[in-house]
C-alpha positions as a LaTeX table, in Angstrom:
\begin{tabular}{lrrr}
\hline
Residue & $x$ (\AA) & $y$ (\AA) & $z$ (\AA) \\
\hline
Met1 & 11.87 & $-191.29$ & $-95.45$ \\
Lys2 & 9.19 & $-188.77$ & $-96.42$ \\
Pro3 & 7.45 & $-189.66$ & $-99.70$ \\
Ala4 & 7.96 & $-187.37$ & $-102.67$ \\
Pro5 & 5.05 & $-185.20$ & $-103.85$ \\
Leu6 & 2.94 & $-185.68$ & $-106.95$ \\
Leu7 & 3.95 & $-183.69$ & $-110.05$ \\
Val8 & 0.88 & $-182.52$ & $-111.99$ \\
Leu9 & 1.37 & $-181.10$ & $-115.49$ \\
Cys10 & $-1.26$ & $-178.97$ & $-117.24$ \\
Ala11 & $-1.07$ & $-177.12$ & $-120.53$ \\
Leu12 & $-3.23$ & $-174.16$ & $-119.49$ \\
Gly13 & $-3.56$ & $-171.80$ & $-116.55$ \\
Pro14 & $-7.30$ & $-172.51$ & $-115.98$ \\
Glu15 & $-6.46$ & $-176.21$ & $-115.62$ \\
Val16 & $-3.90$ & $-175.41$ & $-112.92$ \\
Trp17 & $-6.42$ & $-173.10$ & $-111.25$ \\
Ala18 & $-9.06$ & $-175.84$ & $-111.19$ \\
Leu19 & $-6.70$ & $-178.41$ & $-109.68$ \\
Arg20 & $-5.14$ & $-175.98$ & $-107.22$ \\
Gly21 & $-8.53$ & $-175.55$ & $-105.51$ \\
Gly22 & $-9.18$ & $-179.27$ & $-105.15$ \\
Asp23 & $-9.14$ & $-181.27$ & $-101.93$ \\
Trp24 & $-5.51$ & $-182.38$ & $-101.62$ \\
Arg25 & $-5.73$ & $-183.26$ & $-97.92$ \\
Gly26 & $-3.76$ & $-186.38$ & $-97.10$ \\
Ala27 & $-1.74$ & $-186.31$ & $-100.33$ \\
Ala28 & 1.39 & $-188.46$ & $-100.09$ \\
Gly29 & 4.43 & $-186.20$ & $-99.93$ \\
Gly30 & 2.33 & $-183.18$ & $-99.05$ \\
Pro31 & 0.87 & $-180.66$ & $-101.52$ \\
Pro32 & 1.43 & $-181.44$ & $-105.20$ \\
Val33 & 3.69 & $-179.51$ & $-107.51$ \\
Leu34 & 1.40 & $-177.98$ & $-110.14$ \\
Val35 & 3.08 & $-176.87$ & $-113.36$ \\
Arg36 & 1.72 & $-175.13$ & $-116.45$ \\
Thr37 & 3.67 & $-176.45$ & $-119.43$ \\
Gly38 & 2.08 & $-174.45$ & $-122.23$ \\
Val39 & 0.35 & $-175.96$ & $-125.24$ \\
Gly40 & 1.99 & $-178.50$ & $-127.52$ \\
Arg41 & 4.50 & $-181.32$ & $-127.46$ \\
Arg42 & 7.62 & $-179.17$ & $-127.65$ \\
Arg43 & 6.73 & $-177.08$ & $-124.61$ \\
Ala44 & 5.55 & $-180.08$ & $-122.61$ \\
Ala45 & 8.72 & $-182.05$ & $-123.35$ \\
His46 & 10.97 & $-179.12$ & $-122.44$ \\
Thr47 & 9.15 & $-178.55$ & $-119.15$ \\
Val48 & 9.15 & $-182.16$ & $-117.95$ \\
Arg49 & 12.80 & $-182.66$ & $-118.89$ \\
Arg50 & 13.78 & $-179.54$ & $-116.96$ \\
Leu51 & 11.82 & $-180.62$ & $-113.89$ \\
Leu52 & 13.07 & $-184.20$ & $-113.81$ \\
Thr53 & 16.72 & $-183.34$ & $-114.39$ \\
Ser54 & 16.79 & $-180.44$ & $-111.93$ \\
Ala55 & 15.17 & $-182.49$ & $-109.14$ \\
Pro56 & 16.02 & $-186.18$ & $-109.66$ \\
Gly57 & 13.99 & $-188.24$ & $-107.24$ \\
Gly58 & 11.96 & $-185.17$ & $-106.32$ \\
Tyr59 & 8.58 & $-186.50$ & $-107.43$ \\
Gly60 & 6.65 & $-189.60$ & $-106.43$ \\
Ala61 & 4.53 & $-189.80$ & $-109.59$ \\
Val62 & 3.53 & $-187.71$ & $-112.59$ \\
Val63 & 0.02 & $-186.87$ & $-113.78$ \\
Val64 & $-0.87$ & $-185.14$ & $-117.04$ \\
Ala65 & $-4.31$ & $-183.61$ & $-116.52$ \\
Gly66 & $-6.56$ & $-181.06$ & $-118.14$ \\
Phe67 & $-9.27$ & $-180.52$ & $-120.68$ \\
Gly68 & $-9.57$ & $-182.48$ & $-123.89$ \\
Ala69 & $-11.78$ & $-183.49$ & $-126.76$ \\
Ala70 & $-13.54$ & $-186.81$ & $-127.20$ \\
Val71 & $-13.22$ & $-188.50$ & $-130.56$ \\
Ala72 & $-15.64$ & $-191.35$ & $-129.77$ \\
Pro73 & $-19.43$ & $-190.92$ & $-129.91$ \\
Gly74 & $-21.60$ & $-191.25$ & $-126.82$ \\
Ile75 & $-19.28$ & $-189.35$ & $-124.46$ \\
Thr76 & $-20.69$ & $-186.33$ & $-122.63$ \\
Pro77 & $-18.97$ & $-183.03$ & $-121.75$ \\
Gly78 & $-17.77$ & $-183.38$ & $-118.16$ \\
Asp79 & $-16.91$ & $-187.08$ & $-118.51$ \\
Val80 & $-13.33$ & $-188.07$ & $-117.71$ \\
Ile81 & $-11.27$ & $-190.09$ & $-120.18$ \\
Val82 & $-8.34$ & $-191.86$ & $-118.52$ \\
Ala83 & $-5.53$ & $-193.13$ & $-120.73$ \\
Asp84 & $-4.43$ & $-196.74$ & $-120.75$ \\
Gly85 & $-2.16$ & $-195.81$ & $-123.66$ \\
Val86 & $-1.10$ & $-192.66$ & $-125.50$ \\
Arg87 & $-0.26$ & $-192.60$ & $-129.19$ \\
Asp88 & 1.68 & $-189.79$ & $-130.87$ \\
Ala89 & 1.35 & $-188.39$ & $-134.38$ \\
Glu90 & 4.13 & $-190.69$ & $-135.59$ \\
Gly91 & 2.26 & $-193.81$ & $-134.43$ \\
Asn92 & 4.35 & $-194.57$ & $-131.32$ \\
Leu93 & 2.22 & $-196.01$ & $-128.51$ \\
Phe94 & 3.11 & $-195.46$ & $-124.84$ \\
Ala95 & 1.42 & $-197.86$ & $-122.43$ \\
Val96 & $-0.13$ & $-196.28$ & $-119.30$ \\
Asp97 & $-0.67$ & $-199.03$ & $-116.75$ \\
Ser98 & $-2.45$ & $-196.71$ & $-114.31$ \\
Gly99 & $-5.54$ & $-196.31$ & $-116.51$ \\
Pro100 & $-7.92$ & $-198.95$ & $-115.09$ \\
Glu101 & $-6.94$ & $-198.25$ & $-111.47$ \\
Leu102 & $-7.38$ & $-194.49$ & $-111.76$ \\
Ser103 & $-10.65$ & $-194.93$ & $-113.62$ \\
Arg104 & $-11.98$ & $-197.05$ & $-110.76$ \\
Ala105 & $-10.90$ & $-194.40$ & $-108.25$ \\
Leu106 & $-12.77$ & $-191.72$ & $-110.21$ \\
Lys107 & $-15.93$ & $-193.84$ & $-110.42$ \\
Thr108 & $-15.74$ & $-194.50$ & $-106.68$ \\
Arg109 & $-15.81$ & $-190.73$ & $-106.22$ \\
Gly110 & $-18.98$ & $-190.46$ & $-108.29$ \\
Leu111 & $-17.46$ & $-189.30$ & $-111.59$ \\
Thr112 & $-18.21$ & $-190.75$ & $-115.02$ \\
Ala113 & $-14.93$ & $-192.17$ & $-116.34$ \\
His114 & $-13.91$ & $-193.99$ & $-119.51$ \\
Thr115 & $-10.62$ & $-195.78$ & $-120.15$ \\
Gly116 & $-8.91$ & $-195.91$ & $-123.52$ \\
Val117 & $-6.21$ & $-194.63$ & $-125.83$ \\
His118 & $-5.45$ & $-190.91$ & $-126.10$ \\
His119 & $-4.00$ & $-189.50$ & $-129.30$ \\
Thr120 & $-1.53$ & $-186.62$ & $-128.99$ \\
Ala121 & $-1.85$ & $-184.42$ & $-132.08$ \\
Asp122 & 0.27 & $-181.50$ & $-133.24$ \\
His123 & $-2.79$ & $-179.41$ & $-134.15$ \\
Val124 & $-6.44$ & $-178.96$ & $-133.21$ \\
Val125 & $-8.39$ & $-181.96$ & $-134.50$ \\
Arg126 & $-11.90$ & $-181.54$ & $-135.90$ \\
Gly127 & $-14.59$ & $-183.21$ & $-137.98$ \\
Leu128 & $-13.59$ & $-186.14$ & $-140.14$ \\
Glu129 & $-10.14$ & $-186.33$ & $-138.57$ \\
Arg130 & $-11.72$ & $-187.10$ & $-135.20$ \\
Arg131 & $-13.73$ & $-189.90$ & $-136.74$ \\
Ala132 & $-10.58$ & $-191.31$ & $-138.30$ \\
Leu133 & $-8.79$ & $-191.28$ & $-134.93$ \\
His134 & $-11.70$ & $-193.11$ & $-133.33$ \\
Leu135 & $-11.57$ & $-195.76$ & $-136.05$ \\
Gln136 & $-7.89$ & $-196.18$ & $-135.15$ \\
Gly137 & $-8.87$ & $-196.93$ & $-131.54$ \\
Ala138 & $-8.63$ & $-193.55$ & $-129.78$ \\
Leu139 & $-11.16$ & $-192.14$ & $-127.30$ \\
Ala140 & $-9.64$ & $-188.69$ & $-126.73$ \\
Val141 & $-7.21$ & $-186.25$ & $-128.28$ \\
Asp142 & $-4.74$ & $-183.84$ & $-126.66$ \\
Met143 & $-1.52$ & $-182.03$ & $-127.61$ \\
Glu144 & 0.94 & $-182.82$ & $-124.79$ \\
Ala145 & 0.70 & $-186.26$ & $-123.14$ \\
Ala146 & 2.83 & $-188.29$ & $-125.55$ \\
Ala147 & 5.73 & $-185.86$ & $-125.20$ \\
Val148 & 5.61 & $-186.13$ & $-121.40$ \\
Leu149 & 5.55 & $-189.93$ & $-121.52$ \\
Ala150 & 8.43 & $-190.03$ & $-124.01$ \\
Ala151 & 10.55 & $-187.89$ & $-121.68$ \\
Leu152 & 9.63 & $-190.04$ & $-118.69$ \\
Gln153 & 10.56 & $-193.18$ & $-120.60$ \\
Glu154 & 13.99 & $-191.72$ & $-121.25$ \\
Ile155 & 14.73 & $-190.06$ & $-117.90$ \\
Arg156 & 12.62 & $-191.80$ & $-115.20$ \\
Pro157 & 11.06 & $-194.94$ & $-116.70$ \\
Ala158 & 10.08 & $-196.39$ & $-113.31$ \\
Leu159 & 8.16 & $-193.28$ & $-112.20$ \\
Pro160 & 4.40 & $-193.97$ & $-111.97$ \\
Ala161 & 2.42 & $-191.91$ & $-114.48$ \\
Ala162 & $-1.23$ & $-191.21$ & $-115.27$ \\
Val163 & $-3.04$ & $-189.22$ & $-117.94$ \\
Leu164 & $-6.59$ & $-187.92$ & $-117.78$ \\
Arg165 & $-8.66$ & $-185.47$ & $-119.78$ \\
Val166 & $-12.01$ & $-183.96$ & $-118.84$ \\
Val167 & $-14.14$ & $-183.72$ & $-121.96$ \\
Val168 & $-15.10$ & $-180.23$ & $-123.12$ \\
Asp169 & $-16.31$ & $-181.02$ & $-126.62$ \\
Thr170 & $-17.44$ & $-184.14$ & $-128.44$ \\
Pro171 & $-17.84$ & $-185.31$ & $-132.05$ \\
Glu172 & $-21.55$ & $-184.51$ & $-131.82$ \\
Arg173 & $-20.92$ & $-180.95$ & $-130.63$ \\
Glu174 & $-17.56$ & $-179.37$ & $-131.35$ \\
Leu175 & $-16.82$ & $-176.10$ & $-129.60$ \\
Leu176 & $-14.78$ & $-173.36$ & $-131.21$ \\
Arg177 & $-14.26$ & $-171.48$ & $-127.93$ \\
Pro178 & $-14.77$ & $-173.95$ & $-125.07$ \\
Gly179 & $-13.74$ & $-171.49$ & $-122.36$ \\
Thr180 & $-16.75$ & $-169.27$ & $-123.08$ \\
Leu181 & $-19.46$ & $-171.96$ & $-123.06$ \\
Pro182 & $-21.26$ & $-173.90$ & $-120.31$ \\
Ala183 & $-19.48$ & $-177.13$ & $-121.23$ \\
Gly184 & $-16.20$ & $-175.45$ & $-120.31$ \\
Val185 & $-17.53$ & $-174.52$ & $-116.87$ \\
Arg186 & $-18.76$ & $-178.07$ & $-116.30$ \\
Ala187 & $-15.39$ & $-179.48$ & $-117.32$ \\
Trp188 & $-13.58$ & $-177.05$ & $-115.01$ \\
Arg189 & $-15.66$ & $-178.21$ & $-112.04$ \\
Thr190 & $-15.15$ & $-181.85$ & $-112.94$ \\
Leu191 & $-11.39$ & $-181.41$ & $-113.22$ \\
Arg192 & $-11.34$ & $-180.00$ & $-109.69$ \\
Ala193 & $-13.44$ & $-182.94$ & $-108.51$ \\
Thr194 & $-10.84$ & $-185.44$ & $-109.80$ \\
Val195 & $-8.37$ & $-184.41$ & $-107.08$ \\
Pro196 & $-9.40$ & $-186.89$ & $-104.34$ \\
Ala197 & $-9.10$ & $-189.76$ & $-106.84$ \\
Leu198 & $-5.61$ & $-188.54$ & $-107.79$ \\
Val199 & $-4.70$ & $-188.49$ & $-104.08$ \\
Asp200 & $-5.98$ & $-192.07$ & $-103.71$ \\
Trp201 & $-4.09$ & $-193.26$ & $-106.80$ \\
His202 & $-0.83$ & $-191.62$ & $-105.71$ \\
Glu203 & $-1.10$ & $-193.13$ & $-102.23$ \\
Gln204 & $-1.51$ & $-196.60$ & $-103.69$ \\
Asn205 & 1.40 & $-196.23$ & $-106.12$ \\
Arg206 & 4.07 & $-194.42$ & $-104.13$ \\
Pro207 & 7.26 & $-196.37$ & $-103.25$ \\
Arg208 & 7.20 & $-198.12$ & $-99.87$ \\
Pro209 & 10.09 & $-198.45$ & $-97.42$ \\
Ala210 & 11.99 & $-201.71$ & $-97.71$ \\
Gly211 & 11.64 & $-204.24$ & $-94.93$ \\
Pro212 & 9.39 & $-207.00$ & $-93.63$ \\
Arg213 & 6.64 & $-204.55$ & $-92.63$ \\
Ser214 & 6.83 & $-202.42$ & $-95.80$ \\
Ala215 & 3.16 & $-202.98$ & $-96.59$ \\
Ser216 & 2.07 & $-200.65$ & $-93.76$ \\
Leu217 & 1.15 & $-197.09$ & $-94.74$ \\
Asn218 & 2.69 & $-193.94$ & $-93.32$ \\
His219 & 0.09 & $-191.19$ & $-93.65$ \\
Pro220 & 1.53 & $-187.69$ & $-94.20$ \\
Thr221 & 0.29 & $-184.61$ & $-92.38$ \\
Pro222 & $-2.76$ & $-183.18$ & $-94.23$ \\
Ser223 & $-2.22$ & $-179.98$ & $-96.16$ \\
Thr224 & $-4.70$ & $-177.83$ & $-98.06$ \\
Leu225 & $-2.58$ & $-175.49$ & $-100.15$ \\
Pro226 & $-0.71$ & $-177.03$ & $-103.10$ \\
Gln227 & 2.49 & $-175.67$ & $-104.51$ \\
Glu228 & 2.63 & $-174.15$ & $-107.95$ \\
Ala229 & 5.62 & $-173.98$ & $-110.27$ \\
Ser230 & 5.93 & $-172.30$ & $-113.62$ \\
\hline
\end{tabular}
């Protein structure tokens, strides 16, 4: 049976654009399904619920990817922060088992990666609020990931999931308009460069056929043009 493709969820169009141009050759299930959810928990939850209920079994894994802000000091724009847990504004914590494995895959590809808790906020977080989140154990902040993980927990709890954010701004240098500054360009290029690591992670975590020889890998036909859904 042909493996199902990777579902990649991004809040913004430029994030989809960056990932669409990455090197997806050899991706399990063929080209990924790239979806722009829009900003915020409500939009992200609505999108992932629609996709999972309209195509049950249609995806081999889910990745939430895009730009984000660091809340811990010592992190540089262009670094990748991979979630090993995501906490929402109400204090619920969703474990993300893929964090250490995906972080290793990124480092193998030459990227600087950190692993830690992401906090999903319902507003843009700045200044002292970032410091407070770091004191509570967070490394990064976004506005969508917790909603996606909550929907997955309800609808497809066994589906492998990963969350990563490429840092645009940091506590030492907050950016009011990240898309217009060099740090935004660097983050865009880094996000595109994460694609081979995502391919590696998906290959290692996709379901295998049952049977005594199920450990062998069936490599799909390479493809260079990913799908895009809206």
